[in-house]
Tab-separated table of C-alpha atoms and ligand atoms in Angstrom:
chain	number	residue	atom	x	y	z
A	1	UNK	CA	0.058	0.245	-0.229
A	2	UNK	CA	1.086	3.477	-0.718
A	3	UNK	CA	0.051	6.299	1.721
A	4	UNK	CA	0.181	9.844	2.264
A	5	UNK	CA	2.520	10.812	5.535
A	6	UNK	CA	-0.589	13.028	7.722
A	7	UNK	CA	-0.579	16.370	7.013
A	8	UNK	CA	-2.201	17.979	9.865
A	9	UNK	CA	-1.658	16.350	13.039
A	10	UNK	CA	-3.691	17.782	16.484
A	11	UNK	CA	-1.527	16.883	19.832
A	12	UNK	CA	-3.352	16.933	22.871
A	13	UNK	CA	-0.713	16.112	25.892
A	14	UNK	CA	0.662	12.351	24.829
A	15	UNK	CA	-2.217	12.504	22.400
A	16	UNK	CA	-1.656	12.423	18.630
A	17	UNK	CA	-4.703	12.515	16.159
A	18	UNK	CA	-3.233	12.251	12.456
A	19	UNK	CA	-5.706	13.975	10.173
A	20	UNK	CA	-6.773	11.671	7.599
A	21	UNK	CA	-4.447	10.179	5.156
A	22	UNK	CA	-5.213	9.377	1.353
A	23	UNK	CA	-4.363	6.105	0.005
A	24	UNK	CA	-2.431	6.292	-3.126
A	25	UNK	CA	-1.983	2.442	-4.449
A	26	UNK	CA	-3.781	-0.650	-2.740
A	27	UNK	CA	-0.471	-2.749	-3.503
A	28	UNK	CA	2.713	-1.528	-2.512
A	29	UNK	CA	4.578	-4.421	-3.693
A	30	UNK	CA	6.822	-6.692	-1.659
A	31	UNK	CA	10.021	-5.509	0.574
A	32	UNK	CA	12.829	-6.119	-1.615
A	33	UNK	CA	11.027	-4.741	-4.416
A	34	UNK	CA	12.841	-1.925	-6.234
A	35	UNK	CA	10.743	0.961	-5.409
A	36	UNK	CA	11.602	4.645	-5.660
A	37	UNK	CA	8.740	5.721	-3.903
A	38	UNK	CA	11.528	5.027	-0.665
A	39	UNK	CA	13.422	8.249	-1.547
A	40	UNK	CA	9.524	10.083	-1.242
A	41	UNK	CA	9.237	12.472	1.584
A	42	UNK	CA	5.379	12.375	1.329
A	43	UNK	CA	4.523	8.999	0.547
A	44	UNK	CA	5.334	5.796	2.755
A	45	UNK	CA	4.850	2.447	1.161
A	46	UNK	CA	4.092	-0.466	3.363
A	47	UNK	CA	5.056	-3.711	1.409
A	48	UNK	CA	2.775	-6.709	1.294
A	49	UNK	CA	5.152	-9.271	3.274
A	50	UNK	CA	5.143	-6.227	6.153
A	51	UNK	CA	1.477	-6.218	5.692
A	52	UNK	CA	1.545	-10.296	6.241
A	53	UNK	CA	3.624	-10.210	9.253
A	54	UNK	CA	1.185	-7.810	10.769
A	55	UNK	CA	-2.013	-9.969	9.902
A	56	UNK	CA	-0.449	-12.804	11.275
A	57	UNK	CA	-0.697	-11.418	14.800
A	58	UNK	CA	-3.904	-10.107	14.167
A	59	UNK	CA	-7.322	-11.127	15.362
A	60	UNK	CA	-10.357	-9.736	13.147
A	61	UNK	CA	-13.684	-9.423	14.751
A	62	UNK	CA	-17.296	-9.384	13.290
A	63	UNK	CA	-19.960	-8.758	15.030
A	64	UNK	CA	-23.210	-10.345	13.658
A	65	UNK	CA	-26.838	-9.900	14.861
A	66	UNK	CA	-29.488	-11.176	12.160
A	67	UNK	CA	-27.747	-10.517	8.848
A	68	UNK	CA	-28.020	-12.504	5.751
A	69	UNK	CA	-25.763	-15.393	5.786
A	70	UNK	CA	-24.706	-14.551	2.066
A	71	UNK	CA	-23.624	-11.186	3.530
A	72	UNK	CA	-21.601	-12.919	6.515
A	73	UNK	CA	-19.551	-15.211	4.035
A	74	UNK	CA	-18.953	-12.331	1.562
A	75	UNK	CA	-17.180	-10.569	4.451
A	76	UNK	CA	-15.187	-13.735	5.499
A	77	UNK	CA	-14.044	-14.347	2.103
A	78	UNK	CA	-12.368	-10.421	2.436
A	79	UNK	CA	-10.128	-11.338	5.430
A	80	UNK	CA	-6.953	-11.781	4.935
A	81	UNK	CA	-6.234	-15.502	5.642
A	82	UNK	CA	-3.741	-15.226	8.221
A	83	UNK	CA	-6.076	-13.262	10.022
A	84	UNK	CA	-7.471	-14.926	13.088
A	85	UNK	CA	-11.292	-14.325	12.647
A	86	UNK	CA	-13.484	-14.389	16.020
A	87	UNK	CA	-17.048	-14.135	15.119
A	88	UNK	CA	-19.778	-13.416	17.852
A	89	UNK	CA	-23.219	-13.584	16.973
A	90	UNK	CA	-26.226	-12.157	18.871
A	91	UNK	CA	-28.790	-13.810	16.741
A	92	UNK	CA	-31.667	-15.395	18.012
A	93	UNK	CA	-32.196	-18.717	18.940
A	94	UNK	CA	-35.921	-19.066	19.467
A	95	UNK	CA	-37.978	-19.740	17.813
A	96	UNK	CA	-35.501	-21.017	15.112
A	97	UNK	CA	-31.706	-21.155	16.046
A	98	UNK	CA	-30.728	-18.833	13.667
A	99	UNK	CA	-26.735	-18.799	15.172
A	100	UNK	CA	-26.934	-22.871	14.331
A	101	UNK	CA	-27.802	-21.828	10.963
A	102	UNK	CA	-24.869	-19.009	10.688
A	103	UNK	CA	-22.579	-21.339	12.583
A	104	UNK	CA	-23.014	-24.534	10.215
A	105	UNK	CA	-22.559	-22.010	7.068
A	106	UNK	CA	-19.235	-20.714	8.469
A	107	UNK	CA	-17.776	-23.857	9.076
A	108	UNK	CA	-18.963	-25.066	6.272
A	109	UNK	CA	-17.104	-22.342	4.172
A	110	UNK	CA	-13.798	-22.587	6.684
A	111	UNK	CA	-13.476	-26.172	5.231
A	112	UNK	CA	-12.919	-24.365	1.683
A	113	UNK	CA	-10.805	-21.638	2.747
A	114	UNK	CA	-8.741	-24.243	5.368
A	115	UNK	CA	-9.509	-21.820	8.458
A	116	UNK	CA	-10.662	-22.288	11.565
A	117	UNK	CA	-12.856	-19.732	12.898
A	118	UNK	CA	-13.922	-18.969	16.658
A	119	UNK	CA	-17.321	-18.629	16.440
A	120	UNK	CA	-19.410	-18.021	19.729
A	121	UNK	CA	-22.969	-16.669	20.431
A	122	UNK	CA	-22.650	-13.735	22.719
A	123	UNK	CA	-24.982	-15.322	25.370
A	124	UNK	CA	-23.200	-18.952	25.625
A	125	UNK	CA	-23.241	-20.349	28.715
A	126	UNK	CA	-19.855	-21.284	28.964
A	127	UNK	CA	-18.680	-17.783	28.100
A	128	UNK	CA	-21.179	-16.221	30.672
A	129	UNK	CA	-19.771	-18.455	33.143
A	130	UNK	CA	-16.297	-17.423	32.222
A	131	UNK	CA	-16.971	-13.925	32.500
A	132	UNK	CA	-18.166	-14.297	35.711
A	133	UNK	CA	-14.999	-16.046	37.091
A	134	UNK	CA	-12.908	-13.587	35.373
A	135	UNK	CA	-14.939	-10.553	37.479
A	136	UNK	CA	-15.507	-8.682	34.681
A	137	UNK	CA	-19.383	-8.987	35.847
A	138	UNK	CA	-19.821	-5.248	33.919
A	139	UNK	CA	-20.639	-7.413	31.273
A	140	UNK	CA	-23.491	-9.477	32.778
A	141	UNK	CA	-27.291	-8.770	32.776
A	142	UNK	CA	-29.564	-9.363	36.139
A	143	UNK	CA	-30.469	-12.798	34.587
A	144	UNK	CA	-26.272	-13.361	34.437
A	145	UNK	CA	-26.158	-13.491	30.869
A	146	UNK	CA	-23.692	-10.941	28.503
A	147	UNK	CA	-25.967	-8.226	27.704
A	148	UNK	CA	-27.282	-7.253	24.146
A	149	UNK	CA	-25.527	-4.953	21.940
A	150	UNK	CA	-22.522	-4.511	19.681
A	151	UNK	CA	-20.558	-3.111	22.056
A	152	UNK	CA	-20.794	-5.951	24.735
A	153	UNK	CA	-19.929	-8.564	21.932
A	154	UNK	CA	-17.083	-6.282	20.746
A	155	UNK	CA	-15.886	-6.573	24.457
A	156	UNK	CA	-16.292	-10.061	24.382
A	157	UNK	CA	-14.199	-10.634	21.545
A	158	UNK	CA	-11.723	-8.502	22.744
A	159	UNK	CA	-11.250	-10.830	25.671
A	160	UNK	CA	-11.020	-13.691	23.560
A	161	UNK	CA	-8.649	-12.272	21.213
A	162	UNK	CA	-6.442	-11.453	24.339
A	163	UNK	CA	-6.307	-15.729	24.995
A	164	UNK	CA	-5.675	-16.129	21.230
A	165	UNK	CA	-1.928	-13.965	22.099
A	166	UNK	CA	-3.216	-11.812	19.202
A	167	UNK	CA	-0.908	-8.650	19.680
A	168	UNK	CA	-3.528	-6.323	17.389
A	169	UNK	CA	-7.458	-6.353	17.020
A	170	UNK	CA	-9.646	-5.297	14.154
A	171	UNK	CA	-13.526	-4.886	13.989
A	172	UNK	CA	-15.214	-5.451	10.384
A	173	UNK	CA	-19.150	-5.149	10.549
A	174	UNK	CA	-20.724	-8.458	9.193
A	175	UNK	CA	-23.031	-6.561	6.946
A	176	UNK	CA	-20.677	-4.959	4.158
A	177	UNK	CA	-21.489	-5.943	0.002
A	178	UNK	CA	-18.203	-5.478	-0.937
A	179	UNK	CA	-15.665	-8.296	0.172
A	180	UNK	CA	-12.753	-6.284	-1.652
A	181	UNK	CA	-13.668	-3.402	0.708
A	182	UNK	CA	-13.310	-5.505	3.491
A	183	UNK	CA	-9.656	-6.957	2.642
A	184	UNK	CA	-8.809	-3.170	2.005
A	185	UNK	CA	-9.788	-2.398	5.285
A	186	UNK	CA	-7.615	-5.119	6.940
A	187	UNK	CA	-4.881	-3.584	5.025
A	188	UNK	CA	-5.271	-0.042	6.241
A	189	UNK	CA	-5.185	-1.381	9.955
A	190	UNK	CA	-1.938	-2.507	9.099
A	191	UNK	CA	-0.682	0.679	6.982
A	192	UNK	CA	-1.293	2.373	10.719
A	193	UNK	CA	0.351	-0.191	12.785
A	194	UNK	CA	3.070	-0.329	11.198
A	195	UNK	CA	3.413	3.636	10.839
A	196	UNK	CA	2.714	4.315	14.524
A	197	UNK	CA	5.378	4.330	17.354
A	198	UNK	CA	3.462	3.791	19.902
A	199	UNK	CA	1.903	0.734	21.493
A	200	UNK	CA	-1.334	2.748	22.305
A	201	UNK	CA	-2.318	3.048	18.668
A	202	UNK	CA	-5.612	2.903	16.758
A	203	UNK	CA	-6.854	2.816	13.155
A	204	UNK	CA	-10.184	4.208	11.651
A	205	UNK	CA	-11.415	4.108	8.824
A	206	UNK	CA	-12.841	7.286	6.579
A	207	UNK	CA	-14.984	5.620	4.101
A	208	UNK	CA	-14.346	7.056	0.647
A	209	UNK	CA	-17.915	7.186	0.132
A	210	UNK	CA	-21.175	5.346	0.694
A	211	UNK	CA	-23.031	4.540	-2.740
A	212	UNK	CA	-26.639	5.499	-2.159
A	213	UNK	CA	-29.653	5.414	-5.352
A	214	UNK	CA	-30.822	9.036	-5.449
A	215	UNK	CA	-32.886	9.780	-8.810
A	216	UNK	CA	-32.066	6.687	-10.502
A	217	UNK	CA	-28.569	7.513	-10.148
A	218	UNK	CA	-25.554	6.388	-8.229
A	219	UNK	CA	-24.478	9.029	-5.661
A	220	UNK	CA	-21.436	8.449	-3.847
A	221	UNK	CA	-21.993	10.501	-0.473
A	222	UNK	CA	-19.318	11.449	1.631
A	223	UNK	CA	-20.198	10.937	4.853
A	224	UNK	CA	-22.867	9.230	7.025
A	225	UNK	CA	-25.897	11.152	8.638
A	226	UNK	CA	-24.606	10.025	11.899
A	227	UNK	CA	-21.024	10.756	11.823
A	228	UNK	CA	-21.405	14.447	10.599
A	229	UNK	CA	-22.727	15.738	13.557
A	230	UNK	CA	-20.895	13.187	15.588
A	231	UNK	CA	-17.291	14.653	14.139
A	232	UNK	CA	-18.248	18.076	14.996
A	233	UNK	CA	-19.003	17.984	18.329
A	234	UNK	CA	-16.007	16.081	19.013
A	235	UNK	CA	-14.047	18.687	17.395
A	236	UNK	CA	-15.600	21.343	19.473
A	237	UNK	CA	-14.463	19.444	22.569
A	238	UNK	CA	-10.687	19.170	21.327
A	239	UNK	CA	-10.704	23.092	20.079
A	240	UNK	CA	-12.547	23.873	23.630
A	241	UNK	CA	-9.221	23.019	25.545
A	242	UNK	CA	-6.804	23.665	22.828
A	243	UNK	CA	-8.452	27.364	22.262
A	244	UNK	CA	-7.806	26.639	18.175
A	245	UNK	CA	-11.083	25.000	15.909
A	246	UNK	CA	-10.079	22.044	14.311
A	247	UNK	CA	-11.716	19.476	11.825
A	248	UNK	CA	-9.089	17.009	12.598
A	249	UNK	CA	-11.692	14.565	13.517
A	250	UNK	CA	-13.464	12.592	10.649
A	251	UNK	CA	-14.218	9.010	12.119
A	252	UNK	CA	-16.157	9.729	15.347
A	253	UNK	CA	-18.389	6.568	14.681
A	254	UNK	CA	-16.106	4.470	13.002
A	255	UNK	CA	-17.242	0.822	13.254
A	256	UNK	CA	-14.570	-0.290	10.891
A	257	UNK	CA	-11.448	0.407	13.454
A	258	UNK	CA	-8.507	-1.974	14.723
A	259	UNK	CA	-6.265	-1.096	18.212
A	260	UNK	CA	-3.049	-2.530	19.374
A	261	UNK	CA	-4.179	-5.290	22.057
A	262	UNK	CA	-2.524	-2.803	24.637
A	263	UNK	CA	-4.516	-0.205	24.258
A	264	UNK	CA	-7.789	-2.786	24.288
A	265	UNK	CA	-7.081	-3.690	27.453
A	266	UNK	CA	-6.450	0.066	28.772
A	267	UNK	CA	-9.678	1.762	27.287
A	268	UNK	CA	-12.963	1.803	29.211
A	269	UNK	CA	-16.166	1.395	26.642
A	270	UNK	CA	-19.453	2.337	26.672
A	271	UNK	CA	-22.536	0.397	25.710
A	272	UNK	CA	-23.902	-0.302	21.851
A	273	UNK	CA	-23.447	2.128	19.233
A	274	UNK	CA	-21.693	4.912	21.550
A	275	UNK	CA	-18.492	2.768	21.721
A	276	UNK	CA	-16.836	4.438	18.590
A	277	UNK	CA	-17.210	8.026	19.925
A	278	UNK	CA	-16.082	6.876	23.075
A	279	UNK	CA	-12.961	5.919	22.344
A	280	UNK	CA	-11.717	9.360	21.387
A	281	UNK	CA	-13.609	10.600	24.887
A	282	UNK	CA	-12.190	8.283	26.746
A	283	UNK	CA	-8.678	8.612	25.660
A	284	UNK	CA	-9.250	12.382	26.553
A	285	UNK	CA	-10.561	11.809	29.580
A	286	UNK	CA	-7.618	9.096	30.649
A	287	UNK	CA	-4.749	10.679	29.256
A	288	UNK	CA	-5.524	14.441	28.037
A	289	UNK	CA	-4.127	15.317	31.398
A	290	UNK	CA	-7.705	17.424	31.877
A	291	UNK	CA	-8.776	15.503	34.908
A	292	UNK	CA	-5.458	14.173	36.030
A	293	UNK	CA	-2.143	13.898	34.610
A	294	UNK	CA	-1.758	11.239	32.405
A	295	UNK	CA	0.198	7.893	34.040
A	296	UNK	CA	3.938	7.775	33.296
A	297	UNK	CA	3.733	4.861	30.535
A	298	UNK	CA	1.342	6.399	28.205
A	299	UNK	CA	3.078	9.780	28.837
A	300	UNK	CA	6.377	8.130	27.256
A	301	UNK	CA	4.584	5.892	24.941
A	302	UNK	CA	1.902	8.307	23.749
A	303	UNK	CA	-1.335	7.419	22.434
A	304	UNK	CA	-2.034	7.816	18.262
A	305	UNK	CA	-5.337	7.607	16.345
A	306	UNK	CA	-4.979	7.361	12.789
A	307	UNK	CA	-7.542	7.899	10.363
A	308	UNK	CA	-7.050	6.333	6.879
A	309	UNK	CA	-9.395	6.958	3.910
A	310	UNK	CA	-10.385	3.865	2.149
A	311	UNK	CA	-10.965	3.577	-1.646
A	312	UNK	CA	-13.650	1.097	-2.145
A	313	UNK	CA	-16.766	2.541	-1.408
A	314	UNK	CA	-18.981	1.526	1.643
A	315	UNK	CA	-21.912	-0.381	0.866
A	316	UNK	CA	-23.907	-2.039	3.859
A	317	UNK	CA	-27.382	-2.934	4.859
A	318	UNK	CA	-29.950	0.079	5.487
A	319	UNK	CA	-31.310	-0.377	8.788
A	320	UNK	CA	-33.847	2.671	8.438
A	321	UNK	CA	-34.086	6.051	9.834
A	322	UNK	CA	-34.769	5.557	13.704
A	323	UNK	CA	-31.802	3.364	13.372
A	324	UNK	CA	-29.978	6.265	12.784
A	325	UNK	CA	-30.883	8.724	15.081
A	326	UNK	CA	-30.870	5.961	17.777
A	327	UNK	CA	-27.056	5.729	16.865
A	328	UNK	CA	-26.682	9.531	16.602
A	329	UNK	CA	-28.218	10.250	20.139
A	330	UNK	CA	-26.004	7.567	21.697
A	331	UNK	CA	-22.987	9.465	20.168
A	332	UNK	CA	-24.516	12.769	21.526
A	333	UNK	CA	-25.085	11.272	24.842
A	334	UNK	CA	-21.647	9.629	25.795
A	335	UNK	CA	-19.924	13.219	24.668
A	336	UNK	CA	-22.535	15.176	26.563
A	337	UNK	CA	-21.977	12.783	29.969
A	338	UNK	CA	-18.507	13.127	30.003
A	339	UNK	CA	-16.466	15.028	32.862
A	340	UNK	CA	-14.705	16.814	30.731
A	341	UNK	CA	-17.553	18.487	28.509
A	342	UNK	CA	-17.878	22.143	29.488
A	343	UNK	CA	-21.303	23.220	29.790
A	344	UNK	CA	-21.154	25.450	26.334
A	345	UNK	CA	-20.937	22.400	24.786
A	346	UNK	CA	-23.455	20.490	26.618
A	347	UNK	CA	-25.895	23.269	25.888
A	348	UNK	CA	-24.834	22.900	21.881
A	349	UNK	CA	-25.387	18.754	22.000
A	350	UNK	CA	-28.775	19.732	23.466
A	351	UNK	CA	-29.885	22.441	20.679
A	352	UNK	CA	-28.490	20.033	18.076
A	353	UNK	CA	-30.162	17.058	19.393
A	354	UNK	CA	-33.664	18.991	19.703
A	355	UNK	CA	-33.381	20.375	16.394
A	356	UNK	CA	-32.601	16.997	15.027
A	357	UNK	CA	-35.736	15.773	16.420
A	358	UNK	CA	-33.495	13.150	18.051
A	359	UNK	CA	-35.354	14.209	21.492
A	360	UNK	CA	-38.453	16.090	22.063
A	361	UNK	CA	-37.392	19.995	22.929
A	362	UNK	CA	-38.924	19.462	26.817
A	363	UNK	CA	-36.110	16.454	27.303
A	364	UNK	CA	-32.851	16.762	28.644
A	365	UNK	CA	-30.573	13.625	27.589
A	366	UNK	CA	-31.079	10.952	29.910
A	367	UNK	CA	-28.435	8.413	30.982
A	368	UNK	CA	-29.211	5.632	28.898
A	369	UNK	CA	-25.964	4.229	28.697
A	370	UNK	CA	-23.513	1.380	30.627
A	371	UNK	CA	-20.099	2.269	31.068
A	372	UNK	CA	-17.375	-0.641	30.921
A	373	UNK	CA	-13.916	-0.451	33.178
A	374	UNK	CA	-11.021	-1.207	31.325
A	375	UNK	CA	-10.509	-4.896	30.719
A	376	UNK	CA	-6.857	-5.464	32.415
A	377	UNK	CA	-8.936	-5.609	35.470
A	378	UNK	CA	-10.363	-9.529	34.535
A	379	UNK	CA	-8.486	-12.878	35.628
A	380	UNK	CA	-8.006	-13.903	32.271
A	381	UNK	CA	-6.685	-16.940	33.749
A	382	UNK	CA	-9.977	-17.694	35.370
A	383	UNK	CA	-11.476	-16.538	32.180
A	384	UNK	CA	-9.467	-19.265	30.092
A	385	UNK	CA	-10.008	-21.830	32.753
A	386	UNK	CA	-13.599	-21.810	32.390
A	387	UNK	CA	-13.144	-22.507	29.023
A	388	UNK	CA	-10.714	-25.006	28.613
A	389	UNK	CA	-13.413	-27.544	27.244
A	390	UNK	CA	-14.540	-25.823	24.215
A	391	UNK	CA	-13.510	-26.776	20.897
A	392	UNK	CA	-11.861	-23.088	20.212
A	393	UNK	CA	-9.799	-23.714	23.805
A	394	UNK	CA	-6.879	-24.994	21.178
A	395	UNK	CA	-6.800	-21.118	19.860
A	396	UNK	CA	-5.603	-19.843	23.125
A	397	UNK	CA	-1.886	-19.900	22.748
A	398	UNK	CA	-1.409	-16.302	25.297
A	399	UNK	CA	1.124	-17.533	27.848
A	400	UNK	CA	-0.465	-16.333	31.134
A	401	UNK	CA	2.258	-17.360	33.773
A	402	UNK	CA	2.761	-14.047	34.638
A	403	UNK	CA	-0.289	-12.576	34.232
A	404	UNK	CA	-2.103	-10.563	37.336
A	405	UNK	CA	-5.282	-8.396	36.846
A	406	UNK	CA	-3.926	-4.558	37.393
A	407	UNK	CA	-5.860	-2.779	39.407
A	408	UNK	CA	-8.878	-1.023	38.240
A	409	UNK	CA	-8.450	2.644	37.332
A	410	UNK	CA	-10.061	5.309	39.092
A	411	UNK	CA	-13.666	5.684	38.107
A	412	UNK	CA	-14.033	8.523	35.921
A	413	UNK	CA	-17.231	10.388	38.012
A	414	UNK	CA	-19.787	11.458	35.396
A	415	UNK	CA	-21.360	14.585	36.383
A	416	UNK	CA	-24.119	16.404	34.554
A	417	UNK	CA	-22.785	19.405	35.382
A	418	UNK	CA	-19.267	19.469	34.236
A	419	UNK	CA	-18.609	22.058	37.023
A	420	UNK	CA	-15.008	21.688	37.987
A	421	UNK	CA	-14.444	22.595	34.208
A	422	UNK	CA	-12.805	26.148	33.996
A	423	UNK	CA	-14.352	28.706	31.666
A	424	UNK	CA	-12.144	29.117	28.906
A	425	UNK	CA	-12.010	32.484	26.819
A	426	UNK	CA	-12.601	30.611	23.316
A	427	UNK	CA	-16.143	29.355	24.391
A	428	UNK	CA	-17.180	32.046	21.059
A	429	UNK	CA	-16.347	28.900	18.621
A	430	UNK	CA	-18.757	26.872	20.460
A	431	UNK	CA	-22.189	28.142	18.859
A	432	UNK	CA	-24.270	25.631	16.922
A	433	UNK	CA	-24.447	26.358	12.955
B	1	LIG	N1	-22.694	-9.562	18.455
B	1	LIG	C1	-23.363	-8.343	18.065
B	1	LIG	N2	-24.409	-8.309	18.762
B	1	LIG	N3	-23.256	-7.678	16.662
B	1	LIG	C2	-24.452	-7.060	16.738
B	1	LIG	C3	-25.538	-6.519	17.881
B	1	LIG	C4	-25.381	-7.152	18.889
B	1	LIG	O1	-25.756	-7.134	19.592
B	1	LIG	N4	-25.543	-5.787	17.214
B	1	LIG	C5	-25.423	-5.295	15.897
B	1	LIG	N5	-24.599	-6.082	15.564
B	1	LIG	C6	-23.691	-6.220	14.398
B	1	LIG	C7	-24.423	-6.342	13.018
B	1	LIG	O2	-24.634	-7.262	12.727
B	1	LIG	C8	-23.618	-5.529	12.161
B	1	LIG	O3	-22.543	-6.489	11.592
B	1	LIG	C9	-22.399	-4.287	12.914
B	1	LIG	O4	-22.699	-5.108	14.630
B	1	LIG	C10	-23.084	-3.175	13.257
B	1	LIG	O5	-24.404	-2.893	13.267
B	1	LIG	P1	-25.646	-2.470	12.180
B	1	LIG	O6	-26.567	-2.144	13.114
B	1	LIG	O7	-25.416	-2.568	10.945
B	1	LIG	O8	-24.766	-0.749	12.432
B	1	LIG	P2	-24.891	0.083	11.099
B	1	LIG	O9	-24.469	-0.446	10.218
B	1	LIG	O10	-26.060	1.067	11.415
B	1	LIG	O11	-23.878	1.133	11.924
B	1	LIG	C11	-22.030	0.768	11.818
B	1	LIG	O12	-21.682	2.044	11.053
B	1	LIG	C12	-21.874	2.983	12.397
B	1	LIG	C13	-20.632	4.654	11.124
B	1	LIG	O13	-21.569	4.989	10.409
B	1	LIG	C14	-21.702	0.281	13.061
B	1	LIG	O14	-20.458	-0.257	12.994
B	1	LIG	C15	-21.962	1.684	13.991
B	1	LIG	O15	-21.376	1.155	15.621
B	1	LIG	C16	-20.955	2.739	13.477
B	1	LIG	O16	-20.915	3.649	14.250
């Protein structure tokens, strides 16, 4: 892959947010191939074999709930062969066992691919017991099952990827119509990890376009309907503290993203579709130095966000207006409820959700989201022990001999009135358009 260097970088204490980087060629050739680009200061070449080395250390998670089996098969066919694929499904098991159908179809194509998929149901009894044994009970509902939600499935699969000994974890939605786009996203995750110097790195895909039919013609829209608003508010949050307006964040809602396992273990998560904007918010909360000074290891190594613009169009299942509204409201809520969200931005958010009819005008943003503390506090030895008789346990190659769960991080207090935050003089930038 040949990719431009980031033109802009927003720095926030130890956090670096790279501006969107454009891909110029999808295939960058082999490591030892003669190539003029080595002398080009603005283009980085990530050789095919370098990407391959990263893929061998990467788990790709495919969350599923009620998708067409043909779509899932297409997505799986696009994932590079050496990635460990983890499919976590929350499809209904009654009255018809949809998960059984999915598992059967996936194992069948796995024979042709000569590939062992790790496929689990989000509410599987053995997994639930393992989560409970690990002490990470936040993920369980009152009935003692793993809660519903995409984020909850992602957190569970992060625990499985950790046991598989993977260094990187990436997420790809299961409703993507283009296997070529899926393959490209994974290559872009690899490019970001290759470019980064930090063990705390996240790659986020900014789609080149999302095709739609408008008046019988294909129209390639640049952004999704929710993302535009999420990005604007996240950028305002950053501007508030830096004192400079910015448009750096273009991937506030990126479902397609990947992290180093070290970062995946350190982050707190939030529920459902708010998980992606919360990545930015939580990193700012934890490491931005606003609430407390960042820990030494993060201060030294830094945290890097890469945003890469893909070449393939992103075509996925359309799930309706209400779904987009709910997703957008969840994104707004997760920013609004953050203790680092200044009162003026809260007012902006409220006005925005009312203007867009995400909430009735007389309603305030409620607290509907759940928050999950960093996974490094879970007891992975116990988690593994509970799963030792499962067919996929052979994939658990992580050596846990010296593993001890870390102490829980101090809880981030979520106050509706972020009263302790200083008013800075750049308030004028924060008005709603
Ligand atoms: N395991 C699991 N559990 N998977 C789920 C669940 C669940 O409860 N709910 C949804 N999924 C799966 C879906 O099957 C799909 O593969 C993926 O998660 C994304 O869910 P969608 O409901 O299709 O979301 P979307 O396509 O509208 O939104 C996507 O793009 C947004 C950015 O525009 C998601 O990735 C969002 O998280 C993202 O913000």
